[in-house]
XYZ file of C-alpha atoms in Angstrom:
420
model
C -5.623 -141.427 -28.880
C -5.576 -144.640 -30.882
C -4.910 -142.685 -34.110
C -2.003 -140.805 -32.533
C -0.465 -144.087 -31.360
C -0.757 -145.575 -34.846
C 0.802 -142.449 -36.421
C 3.658 -142.537 -33.913
C 4.311 -146.185 -34.672
C 4.263 -145.579 -38.418
C 6.950 -142.911 -38.030
C 9.266 -145.344 -36.202
C 12.409 -146.712 -37.745
C 12.552 -150.539 -38.048
C 15.127 -150.621 -35.244
C 12.900 -148.674 -32.886
C 9.972 -150.862 -33.873
C 11.896 -153.969 -32.833
C 12.954 -152.217 -29.596
C 9.320 -151.566 -28.696
C 8.241 -155.039 -29.778
C 10.907 -156.656 -27.562
C 9.808 -154.570 -24.578
C 6.101 -155.260 -25.044
C 6.551 -159.002 -25.614
C 8.650 -159.253 -22.446
C 6.052 -157.287 -20.492
C 3.277 -159.557 -21.728
C 5.210 -162.659 -20.668
C 5.435 -161.217 -17.147
C 1.695 -161.761 -16.751
C 2.153 -165.533 -16.963
C 4.481 -165.816 -13.995
C 3.327 -165.901 -10.385
C 0.182 -163.996 -11.367
C -1.368 -167.208 -12.704
C -1.078 -168.919 -9.324
C -2.473 -165.873 -7.499
C -5.379 -165.598 -9.933
C -6.338 -169.261 -9.762
C -6.135 -169.189 -5.965
C -8.587 -166.266 -5.971
C -10.899 -168.440 -8.071
C -10.943 -171.092 -5.310
C -8.589 -173.524 -7.013
C -6.799 -175.847 -4.622
C -3.008 -175.863 -4.379
C -2.956 -179.300 -6.015
C -5.050 -178.068 -8.949
C -2.880 -174.980 -9.355
C 0.272 -177.069 -9.242
C -1.090 -179.463 -11.862
C -2.005 -176.613 -14.210
C 1.379 -174.904 -13.851
C 3.177 -178.225 -14.288
C 1.289 -178.851 -17.516
C 2.406 -175.452 -18.766
C 6.015 -176.251 -17.867
C 5.861 -179.648 -19.598
C 4.244 -178.105 -22.673
C 7.017 -175.498 -22.865
C 9.729 -178.134 -22.546
C 8.222 -180.374 -25.214
C 7.626 -177.398 -27.524
C 11.187 -176.053 -27.592
C 12.474 -178.051 -30.553
C 9.195 -178.275 -32.563
C 8.623 -174.528 -32.144
C 12.122 -173.772 -33.405
C 11.599 -176.091 -36.362
C 8.274 -174.377 -37.091
C 9.996 -170.975 -37.209
C 12.646 -172.405 -39.561
C 9.928 -173.758 -41.822
C 8.133 -170.396 -42.014
C 9.252 -168.265 -44.936
C 8.494 -165.038 -43.049
C 9.841 -164.836 -39.517
C 7.594 -161.839 -38.842
C 4.581 -164.046 -39.566
C 5.876 -166.596 -37.047
C 6.222 -163.828 -34.434
C 2.725 -162.558 -35.296
C 1.143 -165.996 -34.873
C 2.941 -166.524 -31.558
C 1.742 -163.140 -30.273
C -1.857 -163.909 -31.207
C -1.594 -167.267 -29.418
C -0.251 -165.583 -26.268
C -3.106 -163.063 -26.347
C -5.615 -165.893 -26.828
C -4.222 -167.776 -23.837
C -4.488 -164.630 -21.687
C -8.118 -164.150 -22.735
C -8.920 -167.785 -21.956
C -7.585 -167.308 -18.439
C -9.474 -164.047 -17.942
C -12.820 -165.239 -19.317
C -12.981 -168.927 -18.309
C -10.970 -169.717 -15.171
C -12.169 -173.333 -15.161
C -10.199 -176.506 -15.712
C -10.498 -177.088 -19.471
C -9.823 -173.531 -20.732
C -7.059 -172.961 -18.180
C -5.225 -176.126 -19.201
C -5.642 -175.206 -22.883
C -4.316 -171.721 -22.131
C -1.239 -173.154 -20.399
C -0.440 -175.459 -23.342
C -1.072 -172.709 -25.905
C 1.107 -170.263 -24.013
C 3.890 -172.830 -23.628
C 4.145 -173.439 -27.373
C 3.736 -169.765 -28.324
C 6.447 -168.657 -25.906
C 8.854 -171.148 -27.422
C 8.166 -169.658 -30.866
C 8.580 -166.041 -29.781
C 12.218 -166.213 -28.705
C 13.558 -167.857 -31.887
C 11.303 -165.681 -34.066
C 12.611 -162.455 -32.504
C 16.194 -163.671 -32.891
C 15.564 -164.612 -36.528
C 13.941 -161.248 -37.324
C 16.896 -159.526 -35.642
C 19.366 -161.520 -37.736
C 17.475 -160.687 -40.915
C 17.290 -156.999 -40.090
C 20.821 -156.425 -38.769
C 22.762 -159.024 -40.763
C 25.581 -161.041 -39.254
C 27.866 -158.039 -38.781
C 25.305 -156.157 -36.670
C 23.655 -159.173 -35.025
C 25.511 -158.910 -31.721
C 24.633 -155.277 -31.130
C 21.023 -155.911 -32.166
C 20.744 -158.760 -29.655
C 22.097 -156.432 -26.993
C 19.406 -153.886 -27.773
C 16.749 -156.597 -27.658
C 17.950 -157.707 -24.223
C 17.990 -154.125 -22.920
C 14.429 -153.405 -23.986
C 13.176 -156.803 -22.830
C 14.655 -156.193 -19.381
C 13.091 -152.731 -19.189
C 9.756 -154.120 -20.352
C 9.802 -156.933 -17.784
C 10.652 -154.582 -14.928
C 8.000 -152.037 -15.838
C 5.366 -154.722 -16.379
C 6.042 -156.355 -13.019
C 5.352 -153.041 -11.273
C 2.260 -152.177 -13.324
C 0.753 -155.640 -13.104
C 1.348 -155.726 -9.378
C -0.743 -152.585 -9.024
C -3.409 -153.798 -11.457
C -3.518 -157.207 -9.765
C -4.202 -155.605 -6.380
C -7.391 -154.194 -7.888
C -8.448 -157.342 -9.766
C -6.524 -160.550 -10.408
C -8.298 -161.076 -13.742
C -7.311 -157.569 -14.870
C -3.716 -158.740 -15.217
C -4.714 -161.036 -18.075
C -6.986 -158.472 -19.716
C -3.998 -156.102 -19.678
C -1.738 -158.846 -21.039
C -4.056 -159.407 -23.999
C -4.482 -155.671 -24.587
C -0.716 -155.080 -24.738
C -0.474 -157.410 -27.711
C -2.237 -154.762 -29.823
C 0.613 -152.217 -29.727
C 3.114 -155.094 -29.845
C 1.719 -156.243 -33.193
C 1.656 -152.664 -34.489
C 5.321 -152.323 -33.524
C 6.101 -155.617 -35.290
C 4.465 -154.203 -38.407
C 7.089 -151.443 -38.500
C 9.951 -153.946 -38.678
C 11.010 -154.269 -42.291
C 13.311 -156.992 -43.605
C 14.882 -157.001 -47.054
C 14.180 -160.115 -49.052
C 17.893 -160.286 -49.853
C 18.598 -160.728 -46.155
C 16.463 -163.832 -45.731
C 19.497 -166.100 -45.755
C 20.845 -164.380 -42.657
C 18.154 -166.042 -40.575
C 19.049 -169.517 -41.669
C 16.760 -169.380 -44.711
C 19.434 -170.093 -47.311
C 18.076 -171.242 -50.654
C 18.252 -175.032 -51.129
C 21.142 -174.843 -53.592
C 23.284 -172.982 -50.988
C 22.646 -175.286 -48.053
C 25.258 -177.780 -46.929
C 22.781 -180.635 -46.818
C 23.308 -181.130 -43.080
C 19.792 -179.945 -42.207
C 18.448 -181.829 -39.194
C 21.835 -183.524 -38.815
C 23.125 -180.279 -37.283
C 21.491 -181.244 -33.979
C 23.821 -184.270 -33.906
C 26.911 -182.105 -34.405
C 29.188 -182.712 -31.402
C 29.597 -178.956 -30.969
C 25.838 -178.454 -30.729
C 25.544 -181.336 -28.269
C 28.455 -179.987 -26.236
C 26.977 -176.498 -26.176
C 23.600 -177.918 -25.128
C 25.324 -179.819 -22.309
C 27.000 -176.610 -21.120
C 23.695 -174.733 -21.216
C 21.980 -177.535 -19.303
C 24.731 -177.570 -16.664
C 24.552 -173.810 -16.314
C 20.807 -173.850 -15.667
C 21.187 -176.865 -13.402
C 23.364 -174.642 -11.250
C 21.425 -171.422 -11.755
C 17.716 -172.129 -11.405
C 17.677 -173.066 -7.723
C 19.984 -170.310 -6.427
C 17.368 -167.591 -5.877
C 14.689 -169.966 -4.497
C 17.209 -171.270 -1.933
C 18.267 -167.752 -0.992
C 14.612 -166.694 -0.780
C 13.954 -169.351 1.853
C 16.892 -168.105 3.884
C 15.784 -164.486 3.520
C 12.264 -165.347 4.642
C 13.664 -166.855 7.820
C 16.102 -164.026 8.564
C 14.322 -160.917 7.275
C 10.705 -161.655 8.204
C 8.317 -159.091 6.743
C 11.105 -157.449 4.725
C 11.795 -160.641 2.770
C 9.434 -159.770 -0.103
C 11.132 -156.426 -0.653
C 14.583 -158.016 -0.586
C 13.550 -160.755 -3.018
C 12.035 -158.122 -5.332
C 15.369 -156.269 -5.262
C 17.152 -159.537 -6.091
C 15.004 -159.775 -9.233
C 14.735 -156.151 -10.358
C 18.327 -154.975 -9.868
C 19.886 -157.736 -12.036
C 17.350 -156.834 -14.734
C 18.538 -153.233 -14.605
C 22.101 -154.488 -15.011
C 21.008 -156.544 -18.027
C 19.480 -153.422 -19.561
C 22.652 -151.445 -18.897
C 25.304 -153.823 -20.238
C 23.610 -155.947 -22.924
C 24.347 -153.568 -25.835
C 27.993 -153.399 -24.727
C 28.180 -157.217 -24.714
C 26.922 -157.306 -28.279
C 29.490 -154.748 -29.428
C 32.348 -156.295 -27.441
C 31.766 -159.780 -28.852
C 33.534 -158.841 -32.083
C 36.495 -157.266 -30.289
C 37.034 -159.395 -27.188
C 35.722 -162.664 -28.599
C 32.793 -164.900 -27.770
C 34.797 -167.499 -25.862
C 36.175 -164.989 -23.331
C 32.795 -163.366 -22.779
C 31.049 -166.742 -22.435
C 33.557 -167.761 -19.772
C 32.858 -164.541 -17.871
C 29.066 -164.935 -18.194
C 29.040 -168.569 -17.088
C 31.762 -168.039 -14.511
C 29.602 -165.464 -12.743
C 27.324 -168.329 -11.623
C 29.788 -170.372 -9.519
C 31.133 -167.099 -8.091
C 27.605 -165.964 -7.164
C 26.551 -169.298 -5.645
C 29.811 -169.598 -3.691
C 29.573 -166.062 -2.344
C 25.948 -166.595 -1.341
C 26.986 -169.730 0.561
C 29.397 -167.509 2.504
C 27.383 -164.278 2.970
C 23.885 -165.786 3.065
C 23.587 -165.152 6.801
C 25.108 -161.677 6.743
C 21.868 -159.832 5.985
C 19.941 -158.640 2.921
C 22.390 -156.037 1.567
C 25.280 -158.455 0.789
C 22.813 -160.920 -0.720
C 21.354 -158.281 -3.065
C 24.821 -157.102 -4.109
C 25.978 -160.657 -4.886
C 22.762 -161.345 -6.783
C 23.751 -158.610 -9.255
C 26.066 -161.216 -10.776
C 22.927 -162.895 -12.114
C 22.458 -159.887 -14.378
C 25.966 -160.394 -15.747
C 25.158 -164.013 -16.641
C 21.768 -163.158 -18.121
C 23.133 -160.363 -20.305
C 26.037 -162.482 -21.515
C 24.150 -165.656 -22.371
C 21.173 -163.803 -23.848
C 23.409 -162.098 -26.383
C 26.206 -164.623 -26.942
C 24.348 -167.911 -27.410
C 22.398 -166.731 -30.486
C 25.683 -165.458 -31.951
C 27.259 -168.887 -31.501
C 24.238 -170.633 -32.995
C 24.113 -168.246 -35.966
C 27.616 -169.260 -37.036
C 27.194 -172.904 -36.109
C 24.113 -173.285 -38.317
C 25.219 -171.140 -41.249
C 24.097 -172.784 -44.466
C 21.864 -175.364 -42.762
C 18.612 -173.415 -42.397
C 18.324 -174.683 -38.792
C 19.131 -171.618 -36.672
C 15.827 -171.709 -34.798
C 15.856 -175.494 -34.422
C 19.187 -175.328 -32.583
C 17.970 -172.381 -30.499
C 15.029 -174.569 -29.510
C 17.360 -177.440 -28.625
C 19.326 -175.127 -26.319
C 16.055 -173.972 -24.790
C 15.147 -177.591 -24.096
C 18.539 -178.180 -22.463
C 18.021 -175.095 -20.299
C 14.534 -176.227 -19.285
C 15.723 -179.715 -18.378
C 18.580 -178.309 -16.307
C 16.300 -175.886 -14.503
C 13.742 -178.614 -13.803
C 16.325 -180.879 -12.183
C 17.953 -177.973 -10.344
C 15.214 -177.124 -7.878
C 14.502 -180.721 -6.857
C 18.159 -181.680 -6.532
C 19.050 -178.539 -4.596
C 16.129 -179.071 -2.239
C 17.235 -182.649 -1.625
C 20.788 -181.556 -0.759
C 19.578 -178.633 1.371
C 17.262 -180.844 3.444
C 20.021 -183.330 4.234
C 23.218 -181.287 4.356
C 22.136 -177.684 4.715
C 21.659 -174.681 2.440
C 25.367 -173.947 2.241
C 26.097 -177.394 0.838
C 23.320 -176.997 -1.727
C 24.717 -173.658 -2.901
C 28.217 -175.134 -3.222
C 26.770 -178.016 -5.264
C 25.079 -175.512 -7.583
C 28.364 -173.633 -7.847
C 30.021 -176.900 -8.907
C 27.576 -177.384 -11.783
C 28.221 -173.833 -12.950
C 31.973 -174.364 -12.712
C 31.747 -177.472 -14.923
C 29.846 -175.487 -17.568
C 32.424 -172.685 -17.401
C 35.390 -175.053 -17.770
C 33.745 -176.845 -20.708
C 33.212 -173.568 -22.552
C 36.673 -172.253 -21.725
C 38.980 -175.203 -22.241
C 36.848 -178.260 -22.985
C 35.800 -179.715 -26.348
C 33.158 -177.018 -26.872
C 35.883 -174.362 -26.813
C 37.532 -175.722 -29.977
C 34.519 -174.585 -31.980
C 34.151 -171.171 -30.346
C 36.007 -168.360 -32.002
C 38.419 -166.467 -29.733
C 37.899 -163.154 -31.556
C 36.791 -161.692 -34.863
C 34.170 -159.446 -36.423
C 31.615 -162.285 -36.718
C 31.905 -164.140 -33.394
C 30.423 -167.547 -32.930
C 31.218 -171.112 -33.834
C 33.347 -171.867 -36.842
C 32.022 -174.108 -39.616
C 33.438 -177.608 -39.726
C 37.057 -177.711 -40.740
C 37.556 -173.945 -40.710
C 39.036 -173.929 -37.256
C 41.885 -176.207 -38.357
C 42.555 -174.180 -41.493
C 42.658 -170.880 -39.584
C 44.854 -172.221 -36.823
């Protein structure tokens, strides 16, 4: 069986290898969601201890965003960076499975936080190397499709496995890294394409280097991403509370539908987003992707008490946002950082902005909901999303975002004025 799997993987094209790798990595990450809390509770951890461990993991992930991106930039082989991150994720899963006591669990949370922050930029960099700038959008769309399929399948499988043994989820998580690494081994990148991942030789770089993170367009884009996640992160938790009150025992099924169905939409439309970016333009698609958030939050404020079916249908808009941002933001960053060698550093900075926005979102929304009601909280979240949408569409960030073209993204300094 193992030999047949290895032979099948060896016969894969590099594109199919990256498809499988994206799916398996996403499925492995699923094991570190709510399953950690369930597992630690089964090991007689108190709610305070569980909360402290999960909070440490969240803090580690936030603090690791920029250093992890810089580490990927500094690595000559992006596949090696992805390999190291995968091994670290597997090690953290094994620590949880074997030693569910304070020290190893906290180490596992920190290790997983840093490794996860390396995986995203590394996969994007490998994709850019393999597809080149012309094919980067479509490749990102394929990555998003397979990641969504992997996450959905893993959630179902791990739910079944977890009902038999909570620790088995983490054994399975570690085991899945084996085929993931074999799939990564089938991804081949030409040495001549190294520059496409921000690895331009020193004589070709602009000299901006780390200064790119001070570029007003990068800061503006990070602000938009932070505002978007400020509005987005608390929407489903707020709706889940309302569904629990109105739907009773059916709430879990409805919430599961609110998660799974948008993922299916991501899988369906992500490749189209990547192809359309060169024809329609990044700016227009970004406005649609970000604009889906204020529309979703506003509609949920209106239909939240109408029953589960309208809520699930409105929640599909989350898939539109996820597919759009997952494909478009790396395209913008790829053009913004051309010649600087800092593609992954800027991706990490955007990840930090997203994490900060999401962290503030839940607390702020809960504060508003307690004092003014759930409807007011949802409208406040819609307002944050609307600000992000306006900034991308007509604000200062928009002046650096190309309206159309075969290589969508952000124009290098000065080029926008020359082309206009």
